[in-house]
């Protein structure tokens, strides 16, 4: 669509009140944090994002870590994160040698660095393994410069889970309905998410602006 023109990694987030689809560029969004109370549709949103990236034929690799999946093991997650950490270090080296400065400039020269998107459903399960959380935060901090982006969710949007460091590394945030005004403030730096109605309603904080949206998956729900 014309709204997505010029975007490197266009991502359809939801419908605005005038029924237009809100599209953001994941490259500009950097990393996305999704949070809200359980049962508010976060997993469906991550599924939508995963499917939209998977269906593309362009230069992109998606890794989806879904804690609801029996195949999701700590060892598997650790191995994948370590592999991606190695890719990140190699890309920094390549860009340094080519003097490109970042992946976009390097891609113009030779398109051999696919974008890598990591999607984590309930990232708090990594808290039990501090080493993994450390790698995840390092990828969030340095990865965007070399085409690695993270989208992660939590049903615990409290101050002990969403630290200031996480907020700094995940400037784009999506709130589904939260249990309290305090949770909304922790996630968005303002109240409002606690007052959302339907379970597919969300608030998007992007580029310092707040948008009220209806999730894409809402149109597929039969009541």
C-alpha positions as a printed NumPy array, in Angstrom:
array([[  0.   ,   0.   ,   0.   ],
       [  1.054,   3.614,  -0.465],
       [  1.305,   4.075,   3.322],
       [  4.077,   1.47 ,   3.386],
       [  6.016,   3.07 ,   0.511],
       [  9.651,   3.658,   1.369],
       [  9.458,   1.51 ,   4.513],
       [ 12.154,  -1.142,   4.966],
       [ 10.061,  -3.497,   7.157],
       [  6.411,  -2.389,   7.02 ],
       [  4.252,  -3.83 ,   9.77 ],
       [  0.442,  -3.581,   9.918],
       [ -0.454,  -2.987,  13.56 ],
       [ -4.193,  -2.297,  13.608],
       [ -7.194,  -0.287,  12.437],
       [ -7.576,   3.343,  13.452],
       [-10.981,   4.872,  14.29 ],
       [-11.389,   6.01 ,  10.658],
       [-10.856,   2.388,   9.557],
       [ -7.423,   2.955,   8.043],
       [ -4.698,   0.44 ,   8.771],
       [ -1.867,   1.857,  10.884],
       [  1.435,   0.724,   9.386],
       [  4.787,   1.298,  11.027],
       [  8.311,   0.585,   9.827],
       [  9.986,  -1.897,  12.187],
       [ 13.372,  -0.463,  11.185],
       [ 12.334,   2.953,  12.549],
       [ 10.397,   1.429,  15.459],
       [ 13.642,  -0.408,  16.413],
       [ 12.251,  -2.863,  18.992],
       [  8.641,  -3.333,  20.148],
       [  7.364,  -4.196,  23.616],
       [  3.784,  -5.501,  23.886],
       [  2.096,  -5.809,  27.297],
       [ -1.241,  -6.077,  29.053],
       [ -3.284,  -8.334,  31.311],
       [ -3.612, -12.048,  30.364],
       [ -6.251, -12.952,  27.781],
       [ -6.249,  -9.569,  26.04 ],
       [ -5.032, -10.754,  22.625],
       [ -1.264, -10.285,  22.796],
       [ -0.477, -13.765,  21.534],
       [ -2.868, -13.304,  18.602],
       [ -1.094, -10.052,  17.723],
       [  2.308, -11.79 ,  17.784],
       [  0.879, -14.592,  15.605],
       [ -0.351, -11.947,  13.139],
       [  3.049, -10.256,  13.043],
       [  4.8  , -13.586,  12.589],
       [  2.456, -14.635,   9.777],
       [  2.82 , -11.301,   7.989],
       [  6.623, -11.543,   8.012],
       [  6.619, -15.271,   7.159],
       [  4.425, -14.71 ,   4.111],
       [  6.929, -12.315,   2.567],
       [  9.348, -13.403,  -0.091],
       [ 11.874, -10.697,   0.7  ],
       [ 15.116, -10.79 ,   2.615],
       [ 13.962, -11.555,   6.156],
       [ 14.365, -14.299,   8.76 ],
       [ 11.85 , -14.618,  11.607],
       [ 12.421, -16.539,  14.837],
       [  9.296, -16.997,  16.97 ],
       [  9.807, -18.103,  20.57 ],
       [  6.363, -18.97 ,  21.9  ],
       [  6.318, -20.005,  25.553],
       [  2.927, -21.689,  25.016],
       [  4.597, -24.145,  22.63 ],
       [  5.799, -27.447,  24.114],
       [  8.815, -27.333,  21.79 ],
       [ 10.037, -24.12 ,  23.425],
       [ 13.028, -25.212,  25.487],
       [ 15.571, -23.133,  27.346],
       [ 18.469, -24.891,  25.576],
       [ 16.933, -24.192,  22.163],
       [ 16.38 , -20.514,  22.992],
       [ 19.905, -20.18 ,  24.365],
       [ 21.457, -21.746,  21.246],
       [ 19.462, -19.521,  18.873],
       [ 20.272, -16.367,  20.853],
       [ 23.974, -17.258,  20.928],
       [ 23.905, -17.901,  17.16 ],
       [ 22.218, -14.536,  16.537],
       [ 24.697, -12.822,  18.862],
       [ 27.506, -14.28 ,  16.708],
       [ 25.758, -13.069,  13.524],
       [ 25.491,  -9.599,  15.083],
       [ 29.21 ,  -9.505,  15.922],
       [ 30.109, -10.68 ,  12.406],
       [ 27.877,  -8.032,  10.849],
       [ 29.545,  -5.301,  12.906],
       [ 32.89 ,  -6.558,  11.656],
       [ 31.698,  -6.643,   8.02 ],
       [ 30.25 ,  -3.131,   8.237],
       [ 33.413,  -1.856,   9.913],
       [ 35.556,  -3.338,   7.155],
       [ 33.318,  -2.003,   4.367],
       [ 33.051,   1.372,   6.162],
       [ 29.305,   1.292,   5.431],
       [ 28.302,   2.538,   8.885],
       [ 25.059,   0.569,   9.09 ],
       [ 23.131,  -2.254,   7.437],
       [ 21.051,   0.019,   5.179],
       [ 24.12 ,   1.472,   3.528],
       [ 25.739,  -1.957,   3.337],
       [ 22.588,  -3.447,   1.794],
       [ 22.712,  -0.855,  -0.966],
       [ 26.157,  -2.11 ,  -1.87 ],
       [ 25.393,  -5.852,  -1.704],
       [ 22.171,  -7.293,  -0.396],
       [ 23.474, -10.25 ,   1.588],
       [ 22.333,  -9.393,   5.103],
       [ 18.735, -10.429,   5.671],
       [ 16.79 ,  -8.625,   8.359],
       [ 16.367, -10.826,  11.429],
       [ 13.235, -10.448,  13.565],
       [ 13.012, -12.154,  16.964],
       [  9.529, -12.52 ,  18.447],
       [  9.213, -13.506,  22.123],
       [  5.903, -14.415,  23.691],
       [  6.269, -13.795,  27.458],
       [  9.924, -12.821,  27.699],
       [  9.809, -12.959,  31.512],
       [ 10.501, -16.705,  31.371],
       [ 14.052, -15.688,  30.441],
       [ 14.381, -13.937,  33.807],
       [ 15.22 , -17.277,  35.423],
       [ 18.324, -17.44 ,  33.247],
       [ 20.137, -14.107,  33.702],
       [ 22.651, -14.986,  30.952],
       [ 19.857, -15.244,  28.374],
       [ 18.283, -11.961,  29.439],
       [ 21.699, -10.327,  29.132],
       [ 22.101, -11.576,  25.528],
       [ 18.555, -10.444,  24.675],
       [ 19.231,  -6.938,  25.991],
       [ 22.562,  -6.797,  24.16 ],
       [ 20.806,  -7.761,  20.905],
       [ 18.16 ,  -5.079,  21.582],
       [ 20.858,  -2.488,  22.24 ],
       [ 23.175,  -3.177,  19.318],
       [ 21.181,  -5.303,  16.875],
       [ 19.063,  -2.634,  15.191],
       [ 22.121,  -1.053,  13.597],
       [ 22.799,  -4.334,  11.779],
       [ 19.246,  -5.39 ,  10.901],
       [ 18.248,  -7.349,  14.012],
       [ 14.954,  -6.34 ,  15.642],
       [ 13.064,  -7.715,  18.653],
       [  9.327,  -7.802,  19.356],
       [  8.465,  -9.18 ,  22.787],
       [  5.458,  -9.414,  25.061],
       [  4.656,  -9.797,  28.738],
       [  1.509, -10.199,  30.833],
       [  3.387,  -8.614,  33.776],
       [  3.777,  -4.921,  32.91 ],
       [  4.999,  -3.961,  36.388],
       [  8.064,  -1.932,  37.371],
       [ 10.048,  -5.011,  38.413],
       [  9.548,  -6.544,  34.926],
       [  9.665,  -3.467,  32.672],
       [ 12.836,  -1.714,  33.777],
       [ 13.942,   1.704,  32.544],
       [ 16.621,  -0.04 ,  30.478],
       [ 13.979,  -2.144,  28.702],
       [ 11.888,   0.98 ,  28.057],
       [ 14.913,   2.724,  26.586],
       [ 15.733,  -0.236,  24.306],
       [ 12.066,  -0.764,  23.312],
       [ 10.887,   2.749,  22.394],
       [  7.836,   1.454,  20.49 ],
       [  5.265,  -0.021,  22.874],
       [  1.824,  -1.561,  22.479],
       [ -0.584,  -1.772,  25.406],
       [ -3.583,  -4.061,  25.574],
       [ -5.888,  -3.592,  28.566],
       [ -3.872,  -3.504,  31.791],
       [ -4.988,  -4.534,  35.279],
       [ -4.267,  -1.097,  36.716],
       [ -3.448,   2.519,  35.986],
       [  0.02 ,   1.866,  37.461],
       [  0.705,  -0.865,  34.859],
       [ -0.383,   1.51 ,  32.081],
       [  1.978,   4.188,  33.434],
       [  4.853,   1.691,  33.648],
       [  4.383,   0.686,  30.017],
       [  3.317,   3.929,  28.315],
       [  4.394,   6.596,  30.848],
       [  0.711,   7.552,  31.045],
       [ -2.613,   6.067,  32.19 ],
       [ -5.273,   4.937,  29.704],
       [ -4.588,   1.265,  28.962],
       [ -6.581,   0.246,  32.043],
       [ -9.696,   1.755,  30.405],
       [ -9.573,  -0.141,  27.094],
       [-12.801,  -2.053,  26.387],
       [-12.75 ,  -4.957,  23.921],
       [ -9.912,  -7.453,  24.24 ],
       [ -8.556,  -6.474,  20.819],
       [ -8.309,  -2.737,  21.621],
       [ -4.797,  -1.404,  22.   ],
       [ -2.737,   1.743,  22.442],
       [  0.367,   2.181,  20.311],
       [  3.167,   4.453,  21.491],
       [  5.288,   5.142,  18.425],
       [  7.586,   8.044,  17.661],
       [  6.415,   9.802,  20.868],
       [  2.773,   9.717,  19.68 ],
       [ -0.098,   7.649,  21.089],
       [ -2.59 ,   5.916,  18.768],
       [ -5.745,   4.019,  19.757],
       [ -6.176,   1.008,  17.458],
       [ -8.194,  -2.132,  16.946],
       [ -5.992,  -5.183,  16.352],
       [ -5.891,  -6.677,  12.853],
       [ -7.08 , -10.05 ,  14.181],
       [-10.316,  -8.434,  15.477],
       [-11.824,  -8.654,  11.972],
       [-11.445, -12.459,  11.983],
       [-13.319, -12.998,  15.244],
       [-16.792, -14.517,  15.093],
       [-18.838, -13.746,  18.216]])
